[in-house]
């Protein structure tokens, strides 16, 4: 619950207390007459009256009356508000190629690490969506099922490395595994982002068959071909140690385009890390989560207690002046 004031400019009236206090102090000095005497011994046993200590109370009460009256005029209000958030989320599975060719260094530092970094940024930008990760090489498995816990997903992405699976490129398996993980989702939109740098050469399921399965479950697939044109530097182990050699870049773009067409998605080609980041940003714009936020607020007037306190201090001053302090100047 928050407190606000409808007319906060009334607080400027508190500045009137400064001349009032100054006037009162000056007035008290005027009332105290001075007398020169040789000694104070004769006055040492005189006890001050209790009324002497109470003489300043009426002025204090008057100041409190003014303070609380100004607060009441400023119209304090309490606000009780809450929000109802309705989210139509999008479930997204990332199917990531981790075959040996992802070590190519045409991306900085290599294709796999660049893909992991950009995917992590993409996940961080979609806090309201469930997301998951499938990795594939010659075979595939689910690294992380659909989850809203993006911290766990991010950590599992960072754990991905080349060599986790037998080498090869089973694009059909990578896609079908992702479909099996997302097909039962009740989200309004189901999306798979398939990222690979090669040609399908392993696995029992053809990529286009997997695409038809995805289509039957209403899953849209965005395909991304990763790799520069021509050749790319690639680390190779030789008898002289690891050396970098230029290898031909082979990406089955026609098949990736066909997968996207079958499922109503889109094909992209990423030739460097910046281009890959732009592709994810474009997908992010195309797949927007719908969020409805309804705010409710209730205001209550709170000036009455301050007005009552002002009246109580005023009455206390009047009563004190006309009873206990009646005969004081």
PDB file of C-alpha atoms in Angstrom:
ATOM      1  CA  UNK A   1       0.000   0.000   0.000  1.00  0.00           C
ATOM      2  CA  UNK A   2       1.373   3.410  -1.049  1.00  0.00           C
ATOM      3  CA  UNK A   3       0.605   6.864   0.325  1.00  0.00           C
ATOM      4  CA  UNK A   4       0.310   9.944  -1.881  1.00  0.00           C
ATOM      5  CA  UNK A   5      -0.967  13.516  -1.532  1.00  0.00           C
ATOM      6  CA  UNK A   6      -3.574  14.974  -3.879  1.00  0.00           C
ATOM      7  CA  UNK A   7      -2.505  18.604  -3.185  1.00  0.00           C
ATOM      8  CA  UNK A   8       1.179  18.457  -2.143  1.00  0.00           C
ATOM      9  CA  UNK A   9       1.655  22.199  -2.839  1.00  0.00           C
ATOM     10  CA  UNK A  10      -0.083  22.933   0.486  1.00  0.00           C
ATOM     11  CA  UNK A  11       3.114  21.844   2.238  1.00  0.00           C
ATOM     12  CA  UNK A  12       4.611  25.211   1.280  1.00  0.00           C
ATOM     13  CA  UNK A  13       2.380  26.647   4.026  1.00  0.00           C
ATOM     14  CA  UNK A  14       4.700  25.008   6.549  1.00  0.00           C
ATOM     15  CA  UNK A  15       7.101  27.868   5.820  1.00  0.00           C
ATOM     16  CA  UNK A  16       4.737  30.097   7.827  1.00  0.00           C
ATOM     17  CA  UNK A  17       6.023  28.380  10.963  1.00  0.00           C
ATOM     18  CA  UNK A  18       9.419  30.055  10.554  1.00  0.00           C
ATOM     19  CA  UNK A  19       8.187  33.672  11.108  1.00  0.00           C
ATOM     20  CA  UNK A  20       5.744  32.441  13.766  1.00  0.00           C
ATOM     21  CA  UNK A  21       8.522  30.833  15.815  1.00  0.00           C
ATOM     22  CA  UNK A  22      10.749  33.868  15.315  1.00  0.00           C
ATOM     23  CA  UNK A  23       7.995  36.229  16.439  1.00  0.00           C
ATOM     24  CA  UNK A  24       7.282  34.081  19.501  1.00  0.00           C
ATOM     25  CA  UNK A  25      10.938  34.039  20.590  1.00  0.00           C
ATOM     26  CA  UNK A  26      11.180  37.835  20.153  1.00  0.00           C
ATOM     27  CA  UNK A  27       7.953  38.324  22.109  1.00  0.00           C
ATOM     28  CA  UNK A  28       9.226  36.244  25.025  1.00  0.00           C
ATOM     29  CA  UNK A  29      12.358  38.414  25.270  1.00  0.00           C
ATOM     30  CA  UNK A  30      10.199  41.523  25.396  1.00  0.00           C
ATOM     31  CA  UNK A  31       8.184  40.091  28.309  1.00  0.00           C
ATOM     32  CA  UNK A  32      11.274  39.348  30.398  1.00  0.00           C
ATOM     33  CA  UNK A  33      12.322  42.650  32.164  1.00  0.00           C
ATOM     34  CA  UNK A  34      15.963  43.041  33.339  1.00  0.00           C
ATOM     35  CA  UNK A  35      17.004  44.168  36.860  1.00  0.00           C
ATOM     36  CA  UNK A  36      20.536  44.763  38.124  1.00  0.00           C
ATOM     37  CA  UNK A  37      21.242  43.549  41.705  1.00  0.00           C
ATOM     38  CA  UNK A  38      24.435  42.967  43.675  1.00  0.00           C
ATOM     39  CA  UNK A  39      23.716  39.326  44.636  1.00  0.00           C
ATOM     40  CA  UNK A  40      21.357  36.426  43.843  1.00  0.00           C
ATOM     41  CA  UNK A  41      21.529  34.788  47.301  1.00  0.00           C
ATOM     42  CA  UNK A  42      18.083  35.936  48.248  1.00  0.00           C
ATOM     43  CA  UNK A  43      16.538  34.277  45.196  1.00  0.00           C
ATOM     44  CA  UNK A  44      18.287  30.932  45.419  1.00  0.00           C
ATOM     45  CA  UNK A  45      15.527  29.291  47.488  1.00  0.00           C
ATOM     46  CA  UNK A  46      12.658  30.471  45.362  1.00  0.00           C
ATOM     47  CA  UNK A  47      11.053  27.547  43.537  1.00  0.00           C
ATOM     48  CA  UNK A  48       9.736  28.058  40.039  1.00  0.00           C
ATOM     49  CA  UNK A  49       6.004  27.495  39.586  1.00  0.00           C
ATOM     50  CA  UNK A  50       4.860  24.578  37.429  1.00  0.00           C
ATOM     51  CA  UNK A  51       3.015  27.130  35.347  1.00  0.00           C
ATOM     52  CA  UNK A  52       6.372  28.539  34.284  1.00  0.00           C
ATOM     53  CA  UNK A  53       7.255  25.263  32.604  1.00  0.00           C
ATOM     54  CA  UNK A  54       3.824  25.050  30.927  1.00  0.00           C
ATOM     55  CA  UNK A  55       3.752  28.566  29.519  1.00  0.00           C
ATOM     56  CA  UNK A  56       5.280  27.470  26.192  1.00  0.00           C
ATOM     57  CA  UNK A  57       2.968  24.471  25.728  1.00  0.00           C
ATOM     58  CA  UNK A  58       0.092  26.451  24.116  1.00  0.00           C
ATOM     59  CA  UNK A  59       2.412  27.749  21.410  1.00  0.00           C
ATOM     60  CA  UNK A  60       3.691  24.224  20.767  1.00  0.00           C
ATOM     61  CA  UNK A  61       0.096  23.007  20.515  1.00  0.00           C
ATOM     62  CA  UNK A  62      -0.691  25.794  18.074  1.00  0.00           C
ATOM     63  CA  UNK A  63       2.238  24.789  15.876  1.00  0.00           C
ATOM     64  CA  UNK A  64       1.088  21.157  15.902  1.00  0.00           C
ATOM     65  CA  UNK A  65      -2.439  22.308  15.016  1.00  0.00           C
ATOM     66  CA  UNK A  66      -1.117  24.152  11.977  1.00  0.00           C
ATOM     67  CA  UNK A  67       1.105  21.223  10.903  1.00  0.00           C
ATOM     68  CA  UNK A  68      -1.672  18.640  11.013  1.00  0.00           C
ATOM     69  CA  UNK A  69      -4.162  21.035   9.433  1.00  0.00           C
ATOM     70  CA  UNK A  70      -1.779  21.543   6.485  1.00  0.00           C
ATOM     71  CA  UNK A  71      -1.314  17.775   6.148  1.00  0.00           C
ATOM     72  CA  UNK A  72      -5.102  17.365   6.065  1.00  0.00           C
ATOM     73  CA  UNK A  73      -5.398  20.095   3.397  1.00  0.00           C
ATOM     74  CA  UNK A  74      -2.785  18.266   1.291  1.00  0.00           C
ATOM     75  CA  UNK A  75      -5.293  15.358   1.093  1.00  0.00           C
ATOM     76  CA  UNK A  76      -3.270  12.248   1.978  1.00  0.00           C
ATOM     77  CA  UNK A  77      -4.523   9.169   0.156  1.00  0.00           C
ATOM     78  CA  UNK A  78      -3.652   5.504   0.391  1.00  0.00           C
ATOM     79  CA  UNK A  79      -3.391   3.543  -2.852  1.00  0.00           C
ATOM     80  CA  UNK A  80      -3.811  -0.212  -3.008  1.00  0.00           C
ATOM     81  CA  UNK A  81      -2.886  -1.507  -6.480  1.00  0.00           C
ATOM     82  CA  UNK A  82      -2.233  -4.858  -8.105  1.00  0.00           C
ATOM     83  CA  UNK A  83      -1.588  -6.197 -11.591  1.00  0.00           C
ATOM     84  CA  UNK A  84      -2.992  -9.134 -13.506  1.00  0.00           C
ATOM     85  CA  UNK A  85      -0.550 -10.382 -16.144  1.00  0.00           C
ATOM     86  CA  UNK A  86      -1.834 -12.679 -18.873  1.00  0.00           C
ATOM     87  CA  UNK A  87       0.842 -14.240 -21.052  1.00  0.00           C
ATOM     88  CA  UNK A  88       0.333 -16.084 -24.316  1.00  0.00           C
ATOM     89  CA  UNK A  89       3.759 -17.697 -24.395  1.00  0.00           C
ATOM     90  CA  UNK A  90       5.697 -19.263 -27.229  1.00  0.00           C
ATOM     91  CA  UNK A  91       7.485 -22.558 -26.691  1.00  0.00           C
ATOM     92  CA  UNK A  92      10.861 -22.704 -28.439  1.00  0.00           C
ATOM     93  CA  UNK A  93      13.251 -25.632 -28.863  1.00  0.00           C
ATOM     94  CA  UNK A  94      16.760 -24.988 -30.159  1.00  0.00           C
ATOM     95  CA  UNK A  95      18.230 -27.923 -32.081  1.00  0.00           C
ATOM     96  CA  UNK A  96      21.989 -27.401 -32.189  1.00  0.00           C
ATOM     97  CA  UNK A  97      24.511 -29.214 -34.377  1.00  0.00           C
ATOM     98  CA  UNK A  98      27.592 -30.262 -32.339  1.00  0.00           C
ATOM     99  CA  UNK A  99      29.372 -32.252 -35.025  1.00  0.00           C
ATOM    100  CA  UNK A 100      33.128 -31.894 -35.466  1.00  0.00           C
ATOM    101  CA  UNK A 101      32.776 -29.345 -38.266  1.00  0.00           C
ATOM    102  CA  UNK A 102      31.392 -26.872 -35.706  1.00  0.00           C
ATOM    103  CA  UNK A 103      35.018 -26.368 -34.627  1.00  0.00           C
ATOM    104  CA  UNK A 104      35.618 -24.308 -37.783  1.00  0.00           C
ATOM    105  CA  UNK A 105      37.053 -20.910 -36.931  1.00  0.00           C
ATOM    106  CA  UNK A 106      35.282 -18.731 -39.483  1.00  0.00           C
ATOM    107  CA  UNK A 107      33.277 -17.611 -36.411  1.00  0.00           C
ATOM    108  CA  UNK A 108      35.001 -16.205 -33.332  1.00  0.00           C
ATOM    109  CA  UNK A 109      36.264 -18.293 -31.569  1.00  0.00           C
ATOM    110  CA  UNK A 110      34.521 -21.088 -33.500  1.00  0.00           C
ATOM    111  CA  UNK A 111      31.069 -21.921 -34.812  1.00  0.00           C
ATOM    112  CA  UNK A 112      29.863 -23.813 -31.741  1.00  0.00           C
ATOM    113  CA  UNK A 113      30.970 -21.228 -29.181  1.00  0.00           C
ATOM    114  CA  UNK A 114      29.488 -18.399 -31.266  1.00  0.00           C
ATOM    115  CA  UNK A 115      26.207 -20.325 -31.565  1.00  0.00           C
ATOM    116  CA  UNK A 116      26.120 -20.898 -27.791  1.00  0.00           C
ATOM    117  CA  UNK A 117      26.787 -17.218 -27.040  1.00  0.00           C
ATOM    118  CA  UNK A 118      24.092 -15.921 -29.384  1.00  0.00           C
ATOM    119  CA  UNK A 119      21.567 -18.523 -28.220  1.00  0.00           C
ATOM    120  CA  UNK A 120      22.197 -17.454 -24.609  1.00  0.00           C
ATOM    121  CA  UNK A 121      21.511 -13.814 -25.533  1.00  0.00           C
ATOM    122  CA  UNK A 122      18.319 -14.874 -27.319  1.00  0.00           C
ATOM    123  CA  UNK A 123      17.100 -16.811 -24.274  1.00  0.00           C
ATOM    124  CA  UNK A 124      17.800 -13.884 -21.948  1.00  0.00           C
ATOM    125  CA  UNK A 125      15.617 -11.653 -24.121  1.00  0.00           C
ATOM    126  CA  UNK A 126      12.537 -13.898 -23.832  1.00  0.00           C
ATOM    127  CA  UNK A 127      11.846 -14.312 -20.096  1.00  0.00           C
ATOM    128  CA  UNK A 128       8.164 -15.252 -20.586  1.00  0.00           C
ATOM    129  CA  UNK A 129       8.680 -18.214 -22.914  1.00  0.00           C
ATOM    130  CA  UNK A 130       9.446 -21.842 -22.204  1.00  0.00           C
ATOM    131  CA  UNK A 131      12.585 -22.914 -24.020  1.00  0.00           C
ATOM    132  CA  UNK A 132      14.655 -26.059 -24.373  1.00  0.00           C
ATOM    133  CA  UNK A 133      17.710 -27.501 -26.120  1.00  0.00           C
ATOM    134  CA  UNK A 134      18.390 -30.550 -28.289  1.00  0.00           C
ATOM    135  CA  UNK A 135      21.910 -31.338 -29.507  1.00  0.00           C
ATOM    136  CA  UNK A 136      22.808 -33.641 -32.370  1.00  0.00           C
ATOM    137  CA  UNK A 137      25.753 -35.060 -34.290  1.00  0.00           C
ATOM    138  CA  UNK A 138      25.525 -38.678 -35.541  1.00  0.00           C
ATOM    139  CA  UNK A 139      22.770 -39.103 -32.937  1.00  0.00           C
ATOM    140  CA  UNK A 140      20.722 -36.712 -30.839  1.00  0.00           C
ATOM    141  CA  UNK A 141      19.484 -36.202 -27.298  1.00  0.00           C
ATOM    142  CA  UNK A 142      17.670 -33.603 -25.218  1.00  0.00           C
ATOM    143  CA  UNK A 143      20.147 -31.464 -23.308  1.00  0.00           C
ATOM    144  CA  UNK A 144      17.316 -29.532 -21.616  1.00  0.00           C
ATOM    145  CA  UNK A 145      13.528 -30.060 -21.924  1.00  0.00           C
ATOM    146  CA  UNK A 146      11.172 -27.094 -22.188  1.00  0.00           C
ATOM    147  CA  UNK A 147      11.548 -24.944 -19.094  1.00  0.00           C
ATOM    148  CA  UNK A 148      10.863 -21.441 -17.837  1.00  0.00           C
ATOM    149  CA  UNK A 149      13.978 -21.685 -15.669  1.00  0.00           C
ATOM    150  CA  UNK A 150      16.300 -19.955 -18.101  1.00  0.00           C
ATOM    151  CA  UNK A 151      19.219 -19.958 -15.666  1.00  0.00           C
ATOM    152  CA  UNK A 152      19.295 -23.764 -15.769  1.00  0.00           C
ATOM    153  CA  UNK A 153      18.956 -23.752 -19.547  1.00  0.00           C
ATOM    154  CA  UNK A 154      21.803 -21.256 -19.914  1.00  0.00           C
ATOM    155  CA  UNK A 155      24.079 -23.382 -17.741  1.00  0.00           C
ATOM    156  CA  UNK A 156      23.270 -26.491 -19.767  1.00  0.00           C
ATOM    157  CA  UNK A 157      24.046 -24.640 -22.996  1.00  0.00           C
ATOM    158  CA  UNK A 158      27.461 -23.694 -21.646  1.00  0.00           C
ATOM    159  CA  UNK A 159      28.104 -27.385 -20.861  1.00  0.00           C
ATOM    160  CA  UNK A 160      27.640 -28.365 -24.521  1.00  0.00           C
ATOM    161  CA  UNK A 161      30.865 -29.387 -26.234  1.00  0.00           C
ATOM    162  CA  UNK A 162      32.024 -31.180 -29.338  1.00  0.00           C
ATOM    163  CA  UNK A 163      32.670 -34.878 -28.698  1.00  0.00           C
ATOM    164  CA  UNK A 164      29.616 -35.456 -26.509  1.00  0.00           C
ATOM    165  CA  UNK A 165      28.186 -37.572 -29.343  1.00  0.00           C
ATOM    166  CA  UNK A 166      29.619 -39.743 -32.121  1.00  0.00           C
ATOM    167  CA  UNK A 167      30.662 -37.521 -34.995  1.00  0.00           C
ATOM    168  CA  UNK A 168      28.386 -37.057 -37.979  1.00  0.00           C
ATOM    169  CA  UNK A 169      25.417 -34.868 -38.972  1.00  0.00           C
ATOM    170  CA  UNK A 170      21.974 -36.371 -38.372  1.00  0.00           C
ATOM    171  CA  UNK A 171      19.785 -33.357 -39.139  1.00  0.00           C
ATOM    172  CA  UNK A 172      16.639 -35.515 -39.352  1.00  0.00           C
ATOM    173  CA  UNK A 173      17.268 -36.961 -35.878  1.00  0.00           C
ATOM    174  CA  UNK A 174      18.019 -33.537 -34.422  1.00  0.00           C
ATOM    175  CA  UNK A 175      14.755 -32.150 -35.786  1.00  0.00           C
ATOM    176  CA  UNK A 176      12.590 -35.153 -34.866  1.00  0.00           C
ATOM    177  CA  UNK A 177      13.915 -35.174 -31.286  1.00  0.00           C
ATOM    178  CA  UNK A 178      13.040 -31.498 -30.951  1.00  0.00           C
ATOM    179  CA  UNK A 179       9.550 -32.180 -32.351  1.00  0.00           C
ATOM    180  CA  UNK A 180       8.984 -34.988 -29.853  1.00  0.00           C
ATOM    181  CA  UNK A 181       9.831 -32.578 -27.027  1.00  0.00           C
ATOM    182  CA  UNK A 182       7.533 -29.783 -28.152  1.00  0.00           C
ATOM    183  CA  UNK A 183       4.616 -31.551 -29.850  1.00  0.00           C
ATOM    184  CA  UNK A 184       2.528 -31.911 -26.647  1.00  0.00           C
ATOM    185  CA  UNK A 185       2.901 -28.259 -25.742  1.00  0.00           C
ATOM    186  CA  UNK A 186      -0.327 -26.293 -25.306  1.00  0.00           C
ATOM    187  CA  UNK A 187       1.372 -22.994 -26.216  1.00  0.00           C
ATOM    188  CA  UNK A 188      -0.249 -20.823 -28.856  1.00  0.00           C
ATOM    189  CA  UNK A 189       2.904 -21.040 -30.979  1.00  0.00           C
ATOM    190  CA  UNK A 190       5.471 -23.847 -31.150  1.00  0.00           C
ATOM    191  CA  UNK A 191       8.826 -23.071 -32.716  1.00  0.00           C
ATOM    192  CA  UNK A 192      12.052 -24.968 -33.437  1.00  0.00           C
ATOM    193  CA  UNK A 193      15.295 -23.211 -34.349  1.00  0.00           C
ATOM    194  CA  UNK A 194      17.491 -25.713 -36.182  1.00  0.00           C
ATOM    195  CA  UNK A 195      21.135 -24.708 -36.538  1.00  0.00           C
ATOM    196  CA  UNK A 196      23.614 -26.746 -38.565  1.00  0.00           C
ATOM    197  CA  UNK A 197      26.742 -26.290 -40.664  1.00  0.00           C
ATOM    198  CA  UNK A 198      26.648 -29.422 -42.777  1.00  0.00           C
ATOM    199  CA  UNK A 199      24.845 -32.005 -44.862  1.00  0.00           C
ATOM    200  CA  UNK A 200      22.690 -34.789 -43.477  1.00  0.00           C
ATOM    201  CA  UNK A 201      24.830 -37.958 -43.529  1.00  0.00           C
ATOM    202  CA  UNK A 202      23.663 -40.009 -40.533  1.00  0.00           C
ATOM    203  CA  UNK A 203      20.469 -41.098 -38.834  1.00  0.00           C
ATOM    204  CA  UNK A 204      17.442 -43.186 -39.720  1.00  0.00           C
ATOM    205  CA  UNK A 205      15.052 -40.267 -40.212  1.00  0.00           C
ATOM    206  CA  UNK A 206      15.271 -38.126 -43.334  1.00  0.00           C
ATOM    207  CA  UNK A 207      15.169 -34.377 -42.583  1.00  0.00           C
ATOM    208  CA  UNK A 208      12.147 -33.792 -44.836  1.00  0.00           C
ATOM    209  CA  UNK A 209      10.267 -36.612 -43.113  1.00  0.00           C
ATOM    210  CA  UNK A 210      11.004 -34.924 -39.784  1.00  0.00           C
ATOM    211  CA  UNK A 211       9.756 -31.654 -41.290  1.00  0.00           C
ATOM    212  CA  UNK A 212       6.439 -33.289 -42.258  1.00  0.00           C
ATOM    213  CA  UNK A 213       6.099 -34.607 -38.697  1.00  0.00           C
ATOM    214  CA  UNK A 214       6.741 -31.104 -37.366  1.00  0.00           C
ATOM    215  CA  UNK A 215       4.085 -29.706 -39.711  1.00  0.00           C
ATOM    216  CA  UNK A 216       1.515 -32.276 -38.528  1.00  0.00           C
ATOM    217  CA  UNK A 217       1.951 -31.054 -34.944  1.00  0.00           C
ATOM    218  CA  UNK A 218       1.754 -27.370 -35.899  1.00  0.00           C
ATOM    219  CA  UNK A 219       5.455 -26.747 -35.241  1.00  0.00           C
ATOM    220  CA  UNK A 220       7.168 -23.967 -37.195  1.00  0.00           C
ATOM    221  CA  UNK A 221      10.862 -24.534 -37.978  1.00  0.00           C
ATOM    222  CA  UNK A 222      13.409 -21.799 -38.580  1.00  0.00           C
ATOM    223  CA  UNK A 223      16.564 -23.235 -40.127  1.00  0.00           C
ATOM    224  CA  UNK A 224      19.984 -21.589 -39.948  1.00  0.00           C
ATOM    225  CA  UNK A 225      22.958 -22.589 -42.075  1.00  0.00           C
ATOM    226  CA  UNK A 226      26.171 -21.666 -40.274  1.00  0.00           C
ATOM    227  CA  UNK A 227      29.402 -21.125 -42.188  1.00  0.00           C
ATOM    228  CA  UNK A 228      31.237 -18.727 -44.457  1.00  0.00           C
ATOM    229  CA  UNK A 229      31.228 -19.107 -48.241  1.00  0.00           C
ATOM    230  CA  UNK A 230      34.016 -21.064 -49.891  1.00  0.00           C
ATOM    231  CA  UNK A 231      36.474 -22.398 -47.311  1.00  0.00           C
ATOM    232  CA  UNK A 232      36.896 -21.988 -43.563  1.00  0.00           C
ATOM    233  CA  UNK A 233      39.897 -22.514 -41.233  1.00  0.00           C
ATOM    234  CA  UNK A 234      39.552 -25.764 -39.353  1.00  0.00           C
ATOM    235  CA  UNK A 235      41.799 -27.272 -36.626  1.00  0.00           C
ATOM    236  CA  UNK A 236      43.194 -30.641 -37.648  1.00  0.00           C
ATOM    237  CA  UNK A 237      45.258 -33.037 -35.519  1.00  0.00           C
ATOM    238  CA  UNK A 238      48.406 -34.184 -37.367  1.00  0.00           C
ATOM    239  CA  UNK A 239      51.632 -35.974 -36.436  1.00  0.00           C
ATOM    240  CA  UNK A 240      53.110 -32.504 -35.939  1.00  0.00           C
ATOM    241  CA  UNK A 241      50.341 -31.498 -33.521  1.00  0.00           C
ATOM    242  CA  UNK A 242      47.196 -29.496 -34.162  1.00  0.00           C
ATOM    243  CA  UNK A 243      47.319 -27.392 -37.298  1.00  0.00           C
ATOM    244  CA  UNK A 244      44.790 -25.124 -38.982  1.00  0.00           C
ATOM    245  CA  UNK A 245      43.794 -26.038 -42.518  1.00  0.00           C
ATOM    246  CA  UNK A 246      41.235 -24.525 -44.868  1.00  0.00           C
ATOM    247  CA  UNK A 247      38.297 -26.859 -45.427  1.00  0.00           C
ATOM    248  CA  UNK A 248      35.458 -26.536 -47.913  1.00  0.00           C
ATOM    249  CA  UNK A 249      32.168 -25.317 -46.431  1.00  0.00           C
ATOM    250  CA  UNK A 250      29.324 -27.661 -47.379  1.00  0.00           C
ATOM    251  CA  UNK A 251      25.810 -26.749 -46.256  1.00  0.00           C
ATOM    252  CA  UNK A 252      22.710 -28.350 -47.788  1.00  0.00           C
ATOM    253  CA  UNK A 253      20.878 -25.046 -48.162  1.00  0.00           C
ATOM    254  CA  UNK A 254      18.202 -26.465 -50.472  1.00  0.00           C
ATOM    255  CA  UNK A 255      17.167 -29.010 -47.871  1.00  0.00           C
ATOM    256  CA  UNK A 256      17.171 -26.442 -45.035  1.00  0.00           C
ATOM    257  CA  UNK A 257      15.061 -24.135 -47.211  1.00  0.00           C
ATOM    258  CA  UNK A 258      12.626 -26.986 -47.882  1.00  0.00           C
ATOM    259  CA  UNK A 259      12.309 -27.791 -44.159  1.00  0.00           C
ATOM    260  CA  UNK A 260      11.434 -24.163 -43.489  1.00  0.00           C
ATOM    261  CA  UNK A 261       8.921 -24.044 -46.369  1.00  0.00           C
ATOM    262  CA  UNK A 262       7.142 -27.236 -45.257  1.00  0.00           C
ATOM    263  CA  UNK A 263       6.651 -25.984 -41.693  1.00  0.00           C
ATOM    264  CA  UNK A 264       5.898 -22.326 -42.455  1.00  0.00           C
ATOM    265  CA  UNK A 265       9.222 -21.125 -41.132  1.00  0.00           C
ATOM    266  CA  UNK A 266      12.147 -19.409 -42.815  1.00  0.00           C
ATOM    267  CA  UNK A 267      15.722 -20.245 -43.803  1.00  0.00           C
ATOM    268  CA  UNK A 268      18.688 -18.029 -42.894  1.00  0.00           C
ATOM    269  CA  UNK A 269      22.390 -18.146 -43.740  1.00  0.00           C
ATOM    270  CA  UNK A 270      24.844 -16.935 -41.104  1.00  0.00           C
ATOM    271  CA  UNK A 271      28.339 -16.212 -42.392  1.00  0.00           C
ATOM    272  CA  UNK A 272      29.700 -14.727 -39.151  1.00  0.00           C
ATOM    273  CA  UNK A 273      28.745 -14.171 -35.527  1.00  0.00           C
ATOM    274  CA  UNK A 274      27.205 -10.734 -36.109  1.00  0.00           C
ATOM    275  CA  UNK A 275      25.021 -12.121 -38.883  1.00  0.00           C
ATOM    276  CA  UNK A 276      23.953 -14.977 -36.603  1.00  0.00           C
ATOM    277  CA  UNK A 277      22.996 -12.460 -33.932  1.00  0.00           C
ATOM    278  CA  UNK A 278      20.940 -10.511 -36.476  1.00  0.00           C
ATOM    279  CA  UNK A 279      19.133 -13.712 -37.480  1.00  0.00           C
ATOM    280  CA  UNK A 280      18.151 -14.447 -33.893  1.00  0.00           C
ATOM    281  CA  UNK A 281      16.956 -10.845 -33.512  1.00  0.00           C
ATOM    282  CA  UNK A 282      14.828 -11.236 -36.635  1.00  0.00           C
ATOM    283  CA  UNK A 283      13.299 -14.454 -35.317  1.00  0.00           C
ATOM    284  CA  UNK A 284      12.700 -12.695 -32.011  1.00  0.00           C
ATOM    285  CA  UNK A 285      10.724  -9.979 -33.823  1.00  0.00           C
ATOM    286  CA  UNK A 286       8.688 -12.506 -35.822  1.00  0.00           C
ATOM    287  CA  UNK A 287       7.825 -14.584 -32.754  1.00  0.00           C
ATOM    288  CA  UNK A 288       6.561 -12.014 -30.271  1.00  0.00           C
ATOM    289  CA  UNK A 289       4.999 -13.092 -26.989  1.00  0.00           C
ATOM    290  CA  UNK A 290       1.624 -11.480 -26.288  1.00  0.00           C
ATOM    291  CA  UNK A 291       1.421 -10.055 -22.778  1.00  0.00           C
ATOM    292  CA  UNK A 292      -1.669  -8.345 -21.375  1.00  0.00           C
ATOM    293  CA  UNK A 293      -1.245  -6.349 -18.190  1.00  0.00           C
ATOM    294  CA  UNK A 294      -4.310  -5.088 -16.306  1.00  0.00           C
ATOM    295  CA  UNK A 295      -3.688  -2.710 -13.433  1.00  0.00           C
ATOM    296  CA  UNK A 296      -6.191  -2.132 -10.659  1.00  0.00           C
ATOM    297  CA  UNK A 297      -5.913   0.601  -8.048  1.00  0.00           C
ATOM    298  CA  UNK A 298      -8.104   1.713  -5.170  1.00  0.00           C
ATOM    299  CA  UNK A 299      -7.656   5.089  -3.493  1.00  0.00           C
ATOM    300  CA  UNK A 300      -8.839   5.898   0.017  1.00  0.00           C
ATOM    301  CA  UNK A 301      -8.916   9.328   1.664  1.00  0.00           C
ATOM    302  CA  UNK A 302      -6.736   9.506   4.780  1.00  0.00           C
ATOM    303  CA  UNK A 303      -7.078  13.208   5.725  1.00  0.00           C
ATOM    304  CA  UNK A 304      -9.648  12.670   8.509  1.00  0.00           C
ATOM    305  CA  UNK A 305      -7.207  11.414  11.216  1.00  0.00           C
ATOM    306  CA  UNK A 306      -4.968  14.458  10.606  1.00  0.00           C
ATOM    307  CA  UNK A 307      -7.931  16.830  10.747  1.00  0.00           C
ATOM    308  CA  UNK A 308      -9.056  15.266  14.064  1.00  0.00           C
ATOM    309  CA  UNK A 309      -5.548  15.615  15.481  1.00  0.00           C
ATOM    310  CA  UNK A 310      -5.451  19.297  14.440  1.00  0.00           C
ATOM    311  CA  UNK A 311      -8.793  19.901  16.173  1.00  0.00           C
ATOM    312  CA  UNK A 312      -7.622  18.022  19.283  1.00  0.00           C
ATOM    313  CA  UNK A 313      -4.450  20.151  19.584  1.00  0.00           C
ATOM    314  CA  UNK A 314      -6.500  23.332  19.063  1.00  0.00           C
ATOM    315  CA  UNK A 315      -8.947  22.367  21.824  1.00  0.00           C
ATOM    316  CA  UNK A 316      -6.051  21.421  24.110  1.00  0.00           C
ATOM    317  CA  UNK A 317      -4.527  24.877  23.620  1.00  0.00           C
ATOM    318  CA  UNK A 318      -7.840  26.653  24.332  1.00  0.00           C
ATOM    319  CA  UNK A 319      -8.509  24.566  27.450  1.00  0.00           C
ATOM    320  CA  UNK A 320      -4.962  25.013  28.766  1.00  0.00           C
ATOM    321  CA  UNK A 321      -5.061  28.795  28.257  1.00  0.00           C
ATOM    322  CA  UNK A 322      -8.429  29.131  30.025  1.00  0.00           C
ATOM    323  CA  UNK A 323      -7.674  26.874  32.993  1.00  0.00           C
ATOM    324  CA  UNK A 324      -4.152  26.177  34.208  1.00  0.00           C
ATOM    325  CA  UNK A 325      -2.485  29.142  32.426  1.00  0.00           C
ATOM    326  CA  UNK A 326      -5.348  31.578  32.724  1.00  0.00           C
ATOM    327  CA  UNK A 327      -3.505  34.251  34.745  1.00  0.00           C
ATOM    328  CA  UNK A 328      -0.191  34.044  32.901  1.00  0.00           C
ATOM    329  CA  UNK A 329       0.672  36.861  30.459  1.00  0.00           C
TER     330      UNK A 329
END
